[in-house]
């Protein structure tokens, strides 16, 4: 939830020496301004200072080596994050103290940041290349802009004084997210000009940060142990010497959400299991009920956009005989998400439940078990599928309509079968000649209008699925905008297997159900998105090109009965609630709040 702070100052990069031209002139002035020969000889940087981020204050201690090694330790009191990258390894410690692999993209980001701190990048170290962009105005001044690229979609734009070569700011675009880092309080340290102040401006203001360095040391060799991966201490414990929980029954709400009986700090509660949550989340009223003290305001991204979250420490989650100990959790008002899902959501249990454990989910039996992964024996006939670390979460390879497999986020918390990002569907021309519509989709961060269509085939875990209702993401600052994964695989697909996750071994074990491929997916054929409100359904959205639009339905209208059955408190998740996904050609009788009645003939419209 808290993104690593920028790895200090950035430099322009030149692929190889060239004859004098505007680009090399700008770079040469910058090199001279940074310190000339002393800067060229720079081999390591050690920075210590104070940081303000997420409404918290604390310390930062960062080491960067010209070989591409980097370590950053940020201590904000309630949150301490540690990240280290070498040529052979990359790891991070999350908010709850678990050690995780840093995915290849994030490791490359860190290595790129390290390369940008040294003059060697000007000679092509790290595969860096640059271009001189048109001059831009930033903070009321015109700057020369040098774009640095390391061979991937990410870019780093350096704003340099056209006369002196002084570095004013860096604009970094990583995984389609933009931040601007401004530098100040430049001082000479051993002949090299270094910035003792930096501030970062992000798309989500909650991610903004300021750093004031009190100490910068150059050319001091860091101790090798600084970069060694620490032991991953268990954040879980089983009672009475057990190695697992045994089976725990869960409520498979609406056949697309897993609610598990648990206790949080001693209070019984149903928790929603969500492998797509980067941290466990407590609803704000529930956190207040527990008396948790919250601090800070961190950025939070969901499928609906960006939001903010407070933090609380010292949270224990008990499921059966297992305790997840001393978690640091996010606190968010989940009331709008609850309305869309149709059930209270006091707790979202995130990836901390998966990182160190083997999790066995029997969807047909509606039961789950948590195991010590060292004692896991996969069931006979299970298909082993790699699950990769990407962006702090996990992703799996999936083939869409026979195309080469691409990485999709592995998301047990997604109640829809499939979501595809624009970075996939647009270049693949997936929509050409294909019926489409729109829907409101999202969770944390709100709901927003996104496209809908039907994917003909999808292959995952050795099974080919057919006619999959699919959400098409629109660009924006959300967890559904990426060029590192290309979509999101949701629970209606995943639940067609017996599933065992073994994150410590980066593996899923899948046993397909007998009807996994043949069973049709639920699909809306009404065009009405409704929200249950007491004794009525309020129309939240009318899909373009749908039967409801053709019949003249409008958002805000209220339904009090379906086929003569009144709407009650038990509507959500009931058989009655499935009327929208009935067979094409069926006619549904709907009674409105004013007593009028309408007939709606269901049809396939996307």
Short mmCIF file of N, CA and C in Angstrom, two decimals, residues 60-225:
data_model
loop_
_atom_site.label_atom_id
_atom_site.label_comp_id
_atom_site.label_asym_id
_atom_site.label_seq_id
_atom_site.Cartn_x
_atom_site.Cartn_y
_atom_site.Cartn_z
N UNK A 60 14.73 7.70 6.69
CA UNK A 60 15.08 6.93 5.51
C UNK A 60 16.59 6.73 5.51
N UNK A 61 17.01 5.53 5.18
CA UNK A 61 18.42 5.17 5.09
C UNK A 61 18.60 4.39 3.80
N UNK A 62 19.32 4.97 2.83
CA UNK A 62 19.42 4.36 1.50
C UNK A 62 20.87 4.21 1.08
N UNK A 63 21.19 3.04 0.54
CA UNK A 63 22.50 2.75 -0.04
C UNK A 63 22.31 2.45 -1.53
N UNK A 64 23.16 3.02 -2.35
CA UNK A 64 23.11 2.75 -3.79
C UNK A 64 24.53 2.57 -4.29
N UNK A 65 24.74 1.50 -5.06
CA UNK A 65 26.06 1.15 -5.56
C UNK A 65 26.05 1.18 -7.09
N UNK A 66 27.15 1.60 -7.67
CA UNK A 66 27.23 1.70 -9.13
C UNK A 66 27.02 0.36 -9.81
N UNK A 67 27.24 -0.74 -9.10
CA UNK A 67 27.03 -2.07 -9.67
C UNK A 67 25.55 -2.40 -9.83
N UNK A 68 24.68 -1.52 -9.36
CA UNK A 68 23.25 -1.76 -9.48
C UNK A 68 22.61 -2.28 -8.21
N UNK A 69 23.38 -2.31 -7.13
CA UNK A 69 22.81 -2.72 -5.85
C UNK A 69 22.18 -1.51 -5.16
N UNK A 70 21.03 -1.74 -4.54
CA UNK A 70 20.35 -0.66 -3.84
C UNK A 70 19.58 -1.23 -2.66
N UNK A 71 19.59 -0.48 -1.59
CA UNK A 71 18.82 -0.85 -0.39
C UNK A 71 18.18 0.42 0.17
N UNK A 72 16.91 0.32 0.52
CA UNK A 72 16.22 1.47 1.10
C UNK A 72 15.40 1.01 2.29
N UNK A 73 15.62 1.66 3.42
CA UNK A 73 14.93 1.34 4.67
C UNK A 73 14.15 2.59 5.09
N UNK A 74 12.82 2.49 5.06
CA UNK A 74 11.95 3.60 5.44
C UNK A 74 11.22 3.21 6.72
N UNK A 75 11.39 4.01 7.77
CA UNK A 75 10.76 3.73 9.06
C UNK A 75 9.85 4.90 9.42
N UNK A 76 8.53 4.66 9.31
CA UNK A 76 7.54 5.69 9.62
C UNK A 76 6.81 5.39 10.92
N UNK A 77 7.44 4.59 11.76
CA UNK A 77 6.81 4.24 13.03
C UNK A 77 5.81 3.13 12.87
N UNK A 78 4.60 3.45 12.45
CA UNK A 78 3.57 2.43 12.24
C UNK A 78 3.90 1.55 11.05
N UNK A 79 4.72 2.05 10.15
CA UNK A 79 5.07 1.31 8.94
C UNK A 79 6.58 1.32 8.79
N UNK A 80 7.14 0.15 8.55
CA UNK A 80 8.55 0.08 8.19
C UNK A 80 8.68 -0.82 6.99
N UNK A 81 9.22 -0.28 5.93
CA UNK A 81 9.41 -1.06 4.71
C UNK A 81 10.89 -1.08 4.34
N UNK A 82 11.34 -2.24 3.95
CA UNK A 82 12.74 -2.44 3.59
C UNK A 82 12.79 -3.13 2.25
N UNK A 83 13.57 -2.57 1.33
CA UNK A 83 13.71 -3.13 -0.01
C UNK A 83 15.18 -3.21 -0.36
N UNK A 84 15.59 -4.31 -0.97
CA UNK A 84 16.98 -4.46 -1.40
C UNK A 84 17.03 -5.15 -2.75
N UNK A 85 17.96 -4.69 -3.59
CA UNK A 85 18.11 -5.23 -4.94
C UNK A 85 19.59 -5.42 -5.22
N UNK A 86 19.95 -6.59 -5.72
CA UNK A 86 21.29 -6.86 -6.21
C UNK A 86 21.17 -7.44 -7.61
N UNK A 87 22.29 -7.78 -8.20
CA UNK A 87 22.25 -8.39 -9.53
C UNK A 87 21.57 -9.75 -9.49
N UNK A 88 21.64 -10.43 -8.34
CA UNK A 88 21.14 -11.81 -8.25
C UNK A 88 19.84 -11.95 -7.48
N UNK A 89 19.43 -10.93 -6.74
CA UNK A 89 18.27 -11.09 -5.86
C UNK A 89 17.57 -9.76 -5.69
N UNK A 90 16.30 -9.82 -5.33
CA UNK A 90 15.52 -8.62 -5.04
C UNK A 90 14.41 -9.01 -4.08
N UNK A 91 14.29 -8.31 -2.97
CA UNK A 91 13.31 -8.67 -1.96
C UNK A 91 12.81 -7.41 -1.25
N UNK A 92 11.69 -7.57 -0.58
CA UNK A 92 11.12 -6.48 0.20
C UNK A 92 10.46 -7.05 1.44
N UNK A 93 10.37 -6.25 2.47
CA UNK A 93 9.64 -6.62 3.68
C UNK A 93 8.36 -5.80 3.71
N UNK A 94 7.21 -6.48 3.74
CA UNK A 94 5.95 -5.76 3.68
C UNK A 94 5.57 -5.17 5.04
N UNK A 95 4.43 -4.50 5.09
CA UNK A 95 4.04 -3.77 6.30
C UNK A 95 3.89 -4.67 7.51
N UNK A 96 3.55 -5.95 7.27
CA UNK A 96 3.35 -6.89 8.38
C UNK A 96 4.60 -7.70 8.69
N UNK A 97 5.72 -7.35 8.06
CA UNK A 97 6.99 -7.98 8.38
C UNK A 97 7.33 -9.21 7.57
N UNK A 98 6.49 -9.60 6.63
CA UNK A 98 6.78 -10.76 5.79
C UNK A 98 7.78 -10.39 4.69
N UNK A 99 8.70 -11.29 4.41
CA UNK A 99 9.67 -11.08 3.34
C UNK A 99 9.09 -11.62 2.04
N UNK A 100 9.08 -10.79 1.00
CA UNK A 100 8.55 -11.18 -0.29
C UNK A 100 9.58 -10.94 -1.38
N UNK A 101 9.50 -11.75 -2.44
CA UNK A 101 10.29 -11.45 -3.62
C UNK A 101 9.81 -10.13 -4.22
N UNK A 102 10.76 -9.34 -4.70
CA UNK A 102 10.41 -8.17 -5.49
C UNK A 102 10.34 -8.62 -6.94
N UNK A 103 9.22 -8.33 -7.60
CA UNK A 103 9.07 -8.86 -8.95
C UNK A 103 10.08 -8.23 -9.90
N UNK A 104 10.28 -8.87 -11.05
CA UNK A 104 11.32 -8.47 -11.99
C UNK A 104 11.17 -7.03 -12.43
N UNK A 105 9.93 -6.58 -12.66
CA UNK A 105 9.72 -5.20 -13.10
C UNK A 105 10.12 -4.20 -12.02
N UNK A 106 9.68 -4.45 -10.79
CA UNK A 106 10.01 -3.53 -9.71
C UNK A 106 11.50 -3.56 -9.40
N UNK A 107 12.12 -4.73 -9.53
CA UNK A 107 13.56 -4.81 -9.36
C UNK A 107 14.28 -4.01 -10.44
N UNK A 108 13.78 -4.10 -11.68
CA UNK A 108 14.37 -3.31 -12.76
C UNK A 108 14.19 -1.81 -12.50
N UNK A 109 13.02 -1.43 -11.97
CA UNK A 109 12.82 -0.02 -11.62
C UNK A 109 13.88 0.45 -10.64
N UNK A 110 14.15 -0.37 -9.62
CA UNK A 110 15.15 -0.01 -8.63
C UNK A 110 16.54 0.04 -9.24
N UNK A 111 16.85 -0.92 -10.11
CA UNK A 111 18.17 -0.91 -10.76
C UNK A 111 18.31 0.29 -11.70
N UNK A 112 17.22 0.64 -12.39
CA UNK A 112 17.26 1.83 -13.24
C UNK A 112 17.52 3.07 -12.40
N UNK A 113 16.83 3.16 -11.25
CA UNK A 113 17.05 4.29 -10.37
C UNK A 113 18.48 4.35 -9.88
N UNK A 114 19.07 3.19 -9.60
CA UNK A 114 20.47 3.16 -9.18
C UNK A 114 21.38 3.61 -10.31
N UNK A 115 21.14 3.13 -11.52
CA UNK A 115 21.97 3.53 -12.66
C UNK A 115 21.92 5.02 -12.90
N UNK A 116 20.76 5.63 -12.69
CA UNK A 116 20.59 7.05 -12.94
C UNK A 116 21.36 7.93 -11.96
N UNK A 117 21.88 7.35 -10.89
CA UNK A 117 22.61 8.13 -9.90
C UNK A 117 24.09 8.28 -10.23
N UNK A 118 24.55 7.60 -11.28
CA UNK A 118 25.98 7.57 -11.56
C UNK A 118 26.25 7.96 -13.01
N UNK A 119 27.44 8.52 -13.23
CA UNK A 119 27.80 9.00 -14.57
C UNK A 119 27.96 7.87 -15.56
N UNK A 120 28.20 6.65 -15.07
CA UNK A 120 28.36 5.54 -15.99
C UNK A 120 27.18 5.34 -16.91
N UNK A 121 26.00 5.74 -16.47
CA UNK A 121 24.82 5.63 -17.33
C UNK A 121 25.00 6.43 -18.60
N UNK A 122 25.80 7.50 -18.54
CA UNK A 122 26.06 8.31 -19.74
C UNK A 122 26.83 7.54 -20.79
N UNK A 123 27.44 6.46 -20.41
CA UNK A 123 28.21 5.64 -21.34
C UNK A 123 27.48 4.34 -21.66
N UNK A 124 26.18 4.29 -21.38
CA UNK A 124 25.38 3.14 -21.77
C UNK A 124 25.27 2.06 -20.73
N UNK A 125 25.75 2.30 -19.50
CA UNK A 125 25.61 1.28 -18.46
C UNK A 125 24.13 1.00 -18.21
N UNK A 126 23.82 -0.26 -18.04
CA UNK A 126 22.43 -0.65 -17.81
C UNK A 126 21.57 -0.59 -19.05
N UNK A 127 22.20 -0.45 -20.22
CA UNK A 127 21.43 -0.38 -21.47
C UNK A 127 20.67 0.92 -21.64
N UNK A 128 21.10 1.98 -20.94
CA UNK A 128 20.36 3.24 -20.99
C UNK A 128 20.55 3.96 -22.32
N UNK A 129 19.46 4.58 -22.76
CA UNK A 129 19.48 5.41 -23.97
C UNK A 129 18.70 6.68 -23.68
N UNK A 130 18.95 7.73 -24.48
CA UNK A 130 18.24 8.97 -24.23
C UNK A 130 17.86 9.68 -25.51
N UNK A 131 16.88 10.58 -25.34
CA UNK A 131 16.46 11.47 -26.42
C UNK A 131 16.23 12.85 -25.83
N UNK A 132 16.47 13.88 -26.64
CA UNK A 132 16.17 15.24 -26.24
C UNK A 132 14.76 15.58 -26.71
N UNK A 133 13.87 15.85 -25.76
CA UNK A 133 12.49 16.19 -26.08
C UNK A 133 12.36 17.70 -26.25
N UNK A 134 11.25 18.16 -26.81
CA UNK A 134 11.03 19.61 -26.87
C UNK A 134 11.04 20.22 -25.47
N UNK A 135 11.46 21.47 -25.38
CA UNK A 135 11.50 22.16 -24.10
C UNK A 135 10.10 22.19 -23.48
N UNK A 136 10.05 22.08 -22.15
CA UNK A 136 8.78 22.12 -21.43
C UNK A 136 8.85 23.15 -20.31
N UNK A 137 7.67 23.64 -19.93
CA UNK A 137 7.56 24.55 -18.80
C UNK A 137 7.10 23.78 -17.58
N UNK A 138 7.84 23.93 -16.49
CA UNK A 138 7.49 23.32 -15.21
C UNK A 138 7.82 24.30 -14.11
N UNK A 139 6.89 24.51 -13.21
CA UNK A 139 7.09 25.43 -12.09
C UNK A 139 7.46 26.83 -12.58
N UNK A 140 6.84 27.24 -13.70
CA UNK A 140 7.00 28.60 -14.19
C UNK A 140 8.26 28.87 -14.98
N UNK A 141 9.03 27.82 -15.30
CA UNK A 141 10.27 28.01 -16.07
C UNK A 141 10.34 27.03 -17.21
N UNK A 142 11.12 27.37 -18.22
CA UNK A 142 11.34 26.49 -19.36
C UNK A 142 12.60 25.66 -19.11
N UNK A 143 12.51 24.37 -19.43
CA UNK A 143 13.62 23.45 -19.16
C UNK A 143 13.94 22.62 -20.40
N UNK A 144 15.19 22.26 -20.54
CA UNK A 144 15.57 21.21 -21.49
C UNK A 144 15.14 19.88 -20.88
N UNK A 145 14.56 19.01 -21.71
CA UNK A 145 14.04 17.74 -21.19
C UNK A 145 14.74 16.59 -21.90
N UNK A 146 15.40 15.77 -21.12
CA UNK A 146 16.11 14.60 -21.64
C UNK A 146 15.36 13.35 -21.18
N UNK A 147 14.91 12.56 -22.13
CA UNK A 147 14.18 11.32 -21.80
C UNK A 147 15.14 10.14 -21.76
N UNK A 148 15.12 9.43 -20.65
CA UNK A 148 15.96 8.25 -20.44
C UNK A 148 15.09 7.01 -20.50
N UNK A 149 15.57 5.99 -21.20
CA UNK A 149 14.82 4.74 -21.32
C UNK A 149 15.80 3.58 -21.22
N UNK A 150 15.37 2.51 -20.54
CA UNK A 150 16.22 1.34 -20.35
C UNK A 150 15.70 0.13 -21.11
N UNK A 151 14.96 0.36 -22.19
CA UNK A 151 14.54 -0.73 -23.06
C UNK A 151 13.20 -1.34 -22.73
N UNK A 152 12.45 -0.71 -21.80
CA UNK A 152 11.10 -1.18 -21.49
C UNK A 152 10.15 0.01 -21.64
N UNK A 153 8.85 -0.16 -21.37
CA UNK A 153 7.93 0.96 -21.57
C UNK A 153 8.12 2.14 -20.61
N UNK A 154 8.86 1.96 -19.53
CA UNK A 154 9.04 3.03 -18.56
C UNK A 154 9.95 4.12 -19.11
N UNK A 155 9.70 5.35 -18.69
CA UNK A 155 10.53 6.48 -19.12
C UNK A 155 10.87 7.36 -17.94
N UNK A 156 12.01 8.06 -18.06
CA UNK A 156 12.49 8.99 -17.03
C UNK A 156 12.90 10.28 -17.73
N UNK A 157 12.16 11.35 -17.45
CA UNK A 157 12.41 12.64 -18.10
C UNK A 157 13.09 13.58 -17.12
N UNK A 158 14.28 14.07 -17.51
CA UNK A 158 15.06 14.95 -16.66
C UNK A 158 14.88 16.39 -17.10
N UNK A 159 14.50 17.25 -16.17
CA UNK A 159 14.29 18.66 -16.45
C UNK A 159 15.57 19.41 -16.06
N UNK A 160 16.31 19.88 -17.07
CA UNK A 160 17.63 20.47 -16.87
C UNK A 160 17.63 21.93 -17.29
N UNK A 161 18.37 22.74 -16.53
CA UNK A 161 18.55 24.14 -16.92
C UNK A 161 19.30 24.19 -18.24
N UNK A 162 18.74 24.85 -19.27
CA UNK A 162 19.40 24.82 -20.59
C UNK A 162 20.75 25.52 -20.61
N UNK A 163 21.02 26.40 -19.64
CA UNK A 163 22.29 27.12 -19.63
C UNK A 163 23.33 26.44 -18.75
N UNK A 164 22.92 25.99 -17.56
CA UNK A 164 23.90 25.44 -16.61
C UNK A 164 23.92 23.92 -16.54
N UNK A 165 22.84 23.27 -16.99
CA UNK A 165 22.73 21.82 -16.85
C UNK A 165 22.23 21.38 -15.50
N UNK A 166 21.81 22.32 -14.65
CA UNK A 166 21.32 21.97 -13.31
C UNK A 166 20.05 21.13 -13.41
N UNK A 167 19.97 20.12 -12.55
CA UNK A 167 18.81 19.23 -12.51
C UNK A 167 17.74 19.83 -11.59
N UNK A 168 16.55 20.05 -12.14
CA UNK A 168 15.44 20.59 -11.36
C UNK A 168 14.48 19.50 -10.92
N UNK A 169 14.16 18.56 -11.84
CA UNK A 169 13.14 17.57 -11.52
C UNK A 169 13.30 16.35 -12.41
N UNK A 170 12.70 15.27 -11.96
CA UNK A 170 12.60 14.01 -12.72
C UNK A 170 11.13 13.65 -12.85
N UNK A 171 10.69 13.36 -14.07
CA UNK A 171 9.34 12.83 -14.28
C UNK A 171 9.47 11.36 -14.65
N UNK A 172 9.02 10.50 -13.77
CA UNK A 172 9.14 9.06 -13.98
C UNK A 172 7.77 8.49 -14.32
N UNK A 173 7.71 7.68 -15.37
CA UNK A 173 6.50 6.94 -15.72
C UNK A 173 6.85 5.46 -15.64
N UNK A 174 6.34 4.80 -14.60
CA UNK A 174 6.60 3.38 -14.37
C UNK A 174 5.27 2.66 -14.26
N UNK A 175 5.09 1.65 -15.08
CA UNK A 175 3.83 0.89 -15.11
C UNK A 175 2.63 1.83 -15.28
N UNK A 176 2.79 2.83 -16.15
CA UNK A 176 1.72 3.77 -16.52
C UNK A 176 1.34 4.71 -15.39
N UNK A 177 2.13 4.73 -14.30
CA UNK A 177 1.91 5.69 -13.22
C UNK A 177 2.99 6.77 -13.30
N UNK A 178 2.59 8.01 -13.13
CA UNK A 178 3.51 9.13 -13.25
C UNK A 178 3.78 9.75 -11.89
N UNK A 179 5.04 10.05 -11.63
CA UNK A 179 5.39 10.86 -10.47
C UNK A 179 6.44 11.88 -10.90
N UNK A 180 6.45 13.00 -10.23
CA UNK A 180 7.44 14.04 -10.47
C UNK A 180 8.23 14.24 -9.19
N UNK A 181 9.55 14.12 -9.29
CA UNK A 181 10.43 14.33 -8.14
C UNK A 181 11.18 15.64 -8.37
N UNK A 182 11.05 16.55 -7.43
CA UNK A 182 11.75 17.83 -7.50
C UNK A 182 12.91 17.81 -6.51
N UNK A 183 14.03 18.43 -6.91
CA UNK A 183 15.25 18.41 -6.11
C UNK A 183 15.63 19.81 -5.67
N UNK A 184 16.26 19.92 -4.51
CA UNK A 184 16.70 21.21 -4.01
C UNK A 184 17.81 21.06 -2.99
N UNK A 185 18.25 22.20 -2.46
CA UNK A 185 19.32 22.24 -1.46
C UNK A 185 20.54 21.46 -1.95
N UNK A 186 21.01 21.83 -3.14
CA UNK A 186 22.18 21.16 -3.72
C UNK A 186 23.44 21.62 -2.99
N UNK A 187 24.27 20.66 -2.61
CA UNK A 187 25.54 20.97 -1.93
C UNK A 187 26.64 20.11 -2.52
N UNK A 188 27.86 20.60 -2.41
CA UNK A 188 29.01 19.82 -2.88
C UNK A 188 29.44 18.85 -1.77
N UNK A 189 29.55 17.59 -2.14
CA UNK A 189 30.03 16.54 -1.23
C UNK A 189 31.19 15.84 -1.92
N UNK A 190 32.38 16.00 -1.41
CA UNK A 190 33.58 15.39 -2.00
C UNK A 190 33.66 15.67 -3.50
N UNK A 191 33.34 16.90 -3.88
CA UNK A 191 33.47 17.31 -5.27
C UNK A 191 32.27 16.99 -6.15
N UNK A 192 31.22 16.37 -5.59
CA UNK A 192 30.03 16.01 -6.36
C UNK A 192 28.83 16.79 -5.81
N UNK A 193 28.04 17.37 -6.72
CA UNK A 193 26.86 18.11 -6.29
C UNK A 193 25.72 17.13 -6.00
N UNK A 194 25.20 17.17 -4.77
CA UNK A 194 24.16 16.25 -4.33
C UNK A 194 22.97 17.04 -3.78
N UNK A 195 21.77 16.52 -4.01
CA UNK A 195 20.54 17.15 -3.52
C UNK A 195 20.26 16.67 -2.10
N UNK A 196 20.09 17.63 -1.18
CA UNK A 196 19.75 17.29 0.19
C UNK A 196 18.25 17.41 0.46
N UNK A 197 17.49 17.75 -0.58
CA UNK A 197 16.04 17.81 -0.45
C UNK A 197 15.41 17.24 -1.71
N UNK A 198 14.36 16.45 -1.54
CA UNK A 198 13.58 16.00 -2.68
C UNK A 198 12.13 15.82 -2.26
N UNK A 199 11.23 16.12 -3.18
CA UNK A 199 9.80 15.93 -2.94
C UNK A 199 9.22 15.21 -4.14
N UNK A 200 8.28 14.31 -3.88
CA UNK A 200 7.65 13.56 -4.96
C UNK A 200 6.17 13.91 -5.03
N UNK A 201 5.69 14.12 -6.25
CA UNK A 201 4.29 14.42 -6.52
C UNK A 201 3.73 13.28 -7.35
N UNK A 202 2.65 12.66 -6.87
CA UNK A 202 2.10 11.47 -7.50
C UNK A 202 0.67 11.69 -7.95
N UNK A 203 0.18 10.79 -8.81
CA UNK A 203 -1.20 10.87 -9.27
C UNK A 203 -2.17 10.80 -8.09
N UNK A 204 -1.88 9.97 -7.13
CA UNK A 204 -2.64 9.92 -5.89
C UNK A 204 -1.86 10.72 -4.85
N UNK A 205 -2.42 11.85 -4.43
CA UNK A 205 -1.69 12.75 -3.54
C UNK A 205 -1.27 12.08 -2.24
N UNK A 206 -1.97 11.02 -1.85
CA UNK A 206 -1.60 10.32 -0.61
C UNK A 206 -0.23 9.67 -0.71
N UNK A 207 0.29 9.50 -1.92
CA UNK A 207 1.61 8.90 -2.10
C UNK A 207 2.72 9.94 -2.12
N UNK A 208 2.38 11.22 -2.03
CA UNK A 208 3.40 12.26 -2.05
C UNK A 208 4.32 12.14 -0.84
N UNK A 209 5.57 12.58 -1.01
CA UNK A 209 6.54 12.47 0.08
C UNK A 209 7.57 13.57 -0.03
N UNK A 210 8.17 13.90 1.10
CA UNK A 210 9.29 14.84 1.15
C UNK A 210 10.42 14.20 1.95
N UNK A 211 11.64 14.40 1.48
CA UNK A 211 12.81 13.87 2.19
C UNK A 211 13.82 15.00 2.37
N UNK A 212 14.32 15.15 3.58
CA UNK A 212 15.42 16.07 3.87
C UNK A 212 16.58 15.23 4.38
N UNK A 213 17.66 15.20 3.61
CA UNK A 213 18.81 14.39 4.00
C UNK A 213 19.70 15.19 4.94
N UNK A 214 20.06 14.57 6.04
CA UNK A 214 20.99 15.18 6.98
C UNK A 214 22.42 14.74 6.74
N UNK A 215 22.58 13.62 6.03
CA UNK A 215 23.92 13.08 5.82
C UNK A 215 23.97 12.36 4.48
N UNK A 216 24.96 12.68 3.67
CA UNK A 216 25.21 11.97 2.42
C UNK A 216 26.70 11.64 2.36
N UNK A 217 27.00 10.36 2.21
CA UNK A 217 28.38 9.89 2.10
C UNK A 217 28.60 9.31 0.71
N UNK A 218 29.76 9.58 0.13
CA UNK A 218 30.08 9.08 -1.20
C UNK A 218 31.26 8.13 -1.15
N UNK A 219 31.25 7.18 -2.08
CA UNK A 219 32.37 6.25 -2.30
C UNK A 219 32.73 5.47 -1.04
N UNK A 220 31.71 5.16 -0.25
CA UNK A 220 31.90 4.32 0.93
C UNK A 220 31.30 2.96 0.61
N UNK A 221 32.11 1.93 0.62
CA UNK A 221 31.63 0.59 0.25
C UNK A 221 30.62 0.09 1.27
N UNK A 222 29.41 -0.27 0.85
CA UNK A 222 28.42 -0.79 1.81
C UNK A 222 28.79 -2.20 2.25
N UNK A 223 28.42 -2.54 3.46
CA UNK A 223 28.66 -3.89 3.96
C UNK A 223 27.81 -4.88 3.18
N UNK A 224 28.39 -6.02 2.84
CA UNK A 224 27.70 -7.01 2.02
C UNK A 224 26.41 -7.50 2.68
N UNK A 225 26.42 -7.57 4.01
CA UNK A 225 25.23 -8.11 4.69
C UNK A 225 24.01 -7.20 4.56
#
